[in-house]
Short mmCIF file of C-alpha atoms in Angstrom, two decimals:
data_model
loop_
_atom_site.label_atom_id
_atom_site.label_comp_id
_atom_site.label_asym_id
_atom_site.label_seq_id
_atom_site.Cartn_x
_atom_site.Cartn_y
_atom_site.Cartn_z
CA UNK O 53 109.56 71.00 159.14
CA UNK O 54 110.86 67.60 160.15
CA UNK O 55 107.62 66.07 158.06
CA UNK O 56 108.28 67.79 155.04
CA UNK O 57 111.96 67.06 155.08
CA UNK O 58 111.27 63.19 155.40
CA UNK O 59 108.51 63.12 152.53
CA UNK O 60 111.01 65.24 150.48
CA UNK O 61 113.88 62.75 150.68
CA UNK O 62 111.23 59.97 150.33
CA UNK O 63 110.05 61.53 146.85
CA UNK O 64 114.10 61.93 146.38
CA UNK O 65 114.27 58.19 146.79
CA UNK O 66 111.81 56.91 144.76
CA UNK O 67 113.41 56.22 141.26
CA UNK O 68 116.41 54.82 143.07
CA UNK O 69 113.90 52.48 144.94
CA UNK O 70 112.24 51.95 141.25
CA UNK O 71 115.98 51.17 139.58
CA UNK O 72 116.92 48.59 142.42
CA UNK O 73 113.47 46.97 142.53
CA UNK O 74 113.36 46.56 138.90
CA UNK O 75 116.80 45.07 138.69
CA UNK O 76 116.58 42.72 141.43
CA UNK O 77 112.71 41.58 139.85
CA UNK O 78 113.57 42.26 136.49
CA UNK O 79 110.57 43.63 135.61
CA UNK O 80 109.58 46.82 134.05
CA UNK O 81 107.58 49.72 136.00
CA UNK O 82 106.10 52.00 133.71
CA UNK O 83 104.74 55.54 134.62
CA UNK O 84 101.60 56.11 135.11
CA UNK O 85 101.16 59.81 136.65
CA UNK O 86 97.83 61.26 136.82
CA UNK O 87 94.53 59.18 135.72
CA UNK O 88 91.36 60.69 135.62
CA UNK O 89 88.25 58.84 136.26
CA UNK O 90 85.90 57.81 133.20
CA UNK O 91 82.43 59.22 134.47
CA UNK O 92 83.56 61.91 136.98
CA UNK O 93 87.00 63.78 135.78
CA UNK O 94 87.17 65.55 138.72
CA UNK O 95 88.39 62.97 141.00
CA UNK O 96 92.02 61.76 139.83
CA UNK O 97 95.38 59.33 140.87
CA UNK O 98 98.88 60.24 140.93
CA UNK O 99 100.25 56.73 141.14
CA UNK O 100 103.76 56.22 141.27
CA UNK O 101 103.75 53.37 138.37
CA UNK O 102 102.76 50.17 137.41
CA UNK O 103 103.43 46.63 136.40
CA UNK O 104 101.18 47.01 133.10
CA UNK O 105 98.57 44.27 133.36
CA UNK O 106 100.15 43.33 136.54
CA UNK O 107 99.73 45.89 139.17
CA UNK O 108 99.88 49.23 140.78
CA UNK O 109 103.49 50.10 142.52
CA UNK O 110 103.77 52.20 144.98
CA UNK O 111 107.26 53.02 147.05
CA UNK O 112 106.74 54.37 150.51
CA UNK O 113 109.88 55.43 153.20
CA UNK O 114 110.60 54.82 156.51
CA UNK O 115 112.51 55.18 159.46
CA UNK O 116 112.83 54.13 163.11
CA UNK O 117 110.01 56.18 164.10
CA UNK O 118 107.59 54.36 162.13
CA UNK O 119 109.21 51.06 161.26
CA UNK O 120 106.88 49.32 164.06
CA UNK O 121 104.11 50.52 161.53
CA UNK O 122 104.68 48.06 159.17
CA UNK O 123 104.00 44.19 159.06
CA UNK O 124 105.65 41.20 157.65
CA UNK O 125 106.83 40.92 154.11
CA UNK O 126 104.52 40.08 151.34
CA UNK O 127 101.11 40.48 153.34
CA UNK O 128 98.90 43.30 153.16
CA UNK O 129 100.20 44.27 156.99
CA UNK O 130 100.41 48.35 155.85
CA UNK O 131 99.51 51.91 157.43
CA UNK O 132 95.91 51.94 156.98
CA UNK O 133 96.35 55.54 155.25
CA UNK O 134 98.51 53.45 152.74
CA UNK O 135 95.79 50.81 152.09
CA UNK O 136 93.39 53.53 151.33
CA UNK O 137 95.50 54.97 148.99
CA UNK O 138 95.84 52.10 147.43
CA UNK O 139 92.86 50.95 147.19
CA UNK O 140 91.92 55.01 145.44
CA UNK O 141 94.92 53.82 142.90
CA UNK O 142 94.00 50.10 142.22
CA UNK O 143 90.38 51.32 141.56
CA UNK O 144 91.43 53.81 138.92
CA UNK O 145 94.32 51.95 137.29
CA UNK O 146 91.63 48.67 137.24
CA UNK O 147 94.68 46.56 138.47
CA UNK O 148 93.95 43.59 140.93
CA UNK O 149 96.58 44.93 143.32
CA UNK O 150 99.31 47.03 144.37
CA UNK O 151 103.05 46.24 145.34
CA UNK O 152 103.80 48.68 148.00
CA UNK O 153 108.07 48.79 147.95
CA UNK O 154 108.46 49.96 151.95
CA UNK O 155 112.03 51.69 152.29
CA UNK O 156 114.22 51.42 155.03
CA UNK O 157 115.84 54.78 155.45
CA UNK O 158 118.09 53.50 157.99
CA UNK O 159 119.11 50.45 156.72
CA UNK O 160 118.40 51.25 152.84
CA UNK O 161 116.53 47.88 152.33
CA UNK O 162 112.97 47.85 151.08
CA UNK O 163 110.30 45.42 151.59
CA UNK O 164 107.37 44.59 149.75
CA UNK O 165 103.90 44.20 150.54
CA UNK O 166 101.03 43.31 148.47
CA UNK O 167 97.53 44.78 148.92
CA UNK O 168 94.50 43.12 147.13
CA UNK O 169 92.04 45.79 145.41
CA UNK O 170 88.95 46.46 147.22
CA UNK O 171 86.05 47.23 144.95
CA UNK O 172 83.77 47.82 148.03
CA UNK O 173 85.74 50.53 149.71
CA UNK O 174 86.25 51.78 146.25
CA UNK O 175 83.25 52.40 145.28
CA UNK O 176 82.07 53.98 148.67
CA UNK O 177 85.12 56.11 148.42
CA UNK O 178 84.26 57.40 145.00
CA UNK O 179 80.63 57.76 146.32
CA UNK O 180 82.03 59.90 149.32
CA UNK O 181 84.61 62.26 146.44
CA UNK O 182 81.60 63.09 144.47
CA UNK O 183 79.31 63.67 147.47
CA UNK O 184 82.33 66.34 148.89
CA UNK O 185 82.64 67.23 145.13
CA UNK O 186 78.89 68.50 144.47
CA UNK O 187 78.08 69.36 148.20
CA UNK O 188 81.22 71.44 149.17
CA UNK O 189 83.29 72.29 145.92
CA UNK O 190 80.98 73.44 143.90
CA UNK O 191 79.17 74.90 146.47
CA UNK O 192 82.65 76.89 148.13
CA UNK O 193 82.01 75.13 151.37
CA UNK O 194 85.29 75.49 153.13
CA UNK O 195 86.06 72.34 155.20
CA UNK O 196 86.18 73.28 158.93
CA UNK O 197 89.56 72.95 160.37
CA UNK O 198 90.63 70.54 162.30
CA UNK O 199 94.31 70.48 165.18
CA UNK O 200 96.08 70.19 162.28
CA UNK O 201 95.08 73.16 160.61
CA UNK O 202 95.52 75.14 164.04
CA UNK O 203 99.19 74.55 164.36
CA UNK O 204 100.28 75.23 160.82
CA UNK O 205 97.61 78.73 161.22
CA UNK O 206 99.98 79.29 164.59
CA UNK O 207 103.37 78.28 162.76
CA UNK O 208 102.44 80.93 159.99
CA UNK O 209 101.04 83.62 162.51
CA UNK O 210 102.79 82.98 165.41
CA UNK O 211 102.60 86.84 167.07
CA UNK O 212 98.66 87.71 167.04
CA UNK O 213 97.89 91.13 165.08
CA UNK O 214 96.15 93.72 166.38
CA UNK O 215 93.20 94.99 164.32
CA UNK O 216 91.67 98.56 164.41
CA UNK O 217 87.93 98.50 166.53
CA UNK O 218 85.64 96.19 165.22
CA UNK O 219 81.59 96.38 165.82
CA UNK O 220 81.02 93.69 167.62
CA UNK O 221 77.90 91.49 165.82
CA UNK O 222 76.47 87.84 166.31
CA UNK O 223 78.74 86.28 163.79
CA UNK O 224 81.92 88.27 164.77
CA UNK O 225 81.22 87.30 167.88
CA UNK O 226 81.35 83.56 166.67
CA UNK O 227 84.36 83.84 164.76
CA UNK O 228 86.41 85.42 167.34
CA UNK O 229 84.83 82.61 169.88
CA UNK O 230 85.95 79.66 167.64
CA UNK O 231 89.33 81.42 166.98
CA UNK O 232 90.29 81.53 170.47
CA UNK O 233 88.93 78.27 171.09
CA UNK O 234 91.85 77.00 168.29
CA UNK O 235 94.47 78.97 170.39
CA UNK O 236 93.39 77.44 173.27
CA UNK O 237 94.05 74.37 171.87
CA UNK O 238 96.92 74.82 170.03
CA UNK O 239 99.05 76.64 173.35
CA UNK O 240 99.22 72.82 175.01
CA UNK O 241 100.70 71.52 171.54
CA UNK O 242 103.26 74.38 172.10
CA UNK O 243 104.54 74.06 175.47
#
């Protein structure tokens, strides 16, 4: 898909984003891949690098499609999904901040932002990991799906199978309810 095309080339770009940025700066980003969390292991970062004692670094891509997304230069103007992520990284790499390097994929410029750490929404978002941890991990609680899920289930499946007779029962009955309700809602996304 389109999506995974842009996130690929993003991912693609990243060290060259990491050579210019460290050039132009002339600073050092080291890696940092994963970091686990001292009291719960379970929850982890994959953070893109880091300033060591400095800050997190994060590069992101654009294009014209988004561009309108971002703020001005050197604030903390960002994607809100960015912030959070940030904040997740900033938390475990105890760094006061993160440079986020925004790439142009038009243009090939980047711009930077900075985003303070957050130790509030931190901490509620480690409270809210562990809560999904114990409550639907460990006990195989499936998240429910959500339109998302629906059109990648209709991308994969897009000709509907025919099973052999079922007995009908109260929870077939509630599966094959909720299942047509996601077709239902996924046919508008399709024509």
């Amino acid at each position: 898909s389109e999506t995974s095309r842009k996130a690929e080339a993003g991912t693609a770009l990243e060290p060259l984003v990491r050579k210019w940025y460290s050039e132009e700066l002339g600073v050092q980003i080291a890696e940092a891949g994963t970091i686990r969390h001292d009291e719960y292991p379970f929850l982890a970062a994959n953070i893109d690098g880091y300033i060591p004692g400095v800050c997190v670094w994060e590069c992101k891509a654009y294009d014209f499609s988004t561009g309108q997304n971002w703020g001005e230069a050197n604030t903390d103007q960002v994607p809100v999904h960015y912030w959070a992520q940030v904040q997740w990284y900033t938390g475990f790499a105890k760094l006061p901040y993160a440079v986020i390097v925004a790439l142009d994929r038009g243009t090939m410029d980047y711009t930077c932002y900075e985003v303070k750490h957050d130790p509030e929404t931190f901490a509620l978002m480690i409270e809210q990991g562990v809560k999904f941890w114990n409550a639907d991990v460990l006990a195989g609680v499936a998240p429910g799906l959500t339109t998302a899920d629906t059109s990648r289930i209709a991308e994969l499946f897009p000709e509907p199978t025919v099973a052999e007779s079922l007995i009908s029962t109260p929870e077939l009955d509630a599966v094959i309810d909720e299942a047509m309700d996601l077709t239902n809602k996924v046919k508008p996304l399709n024509d």
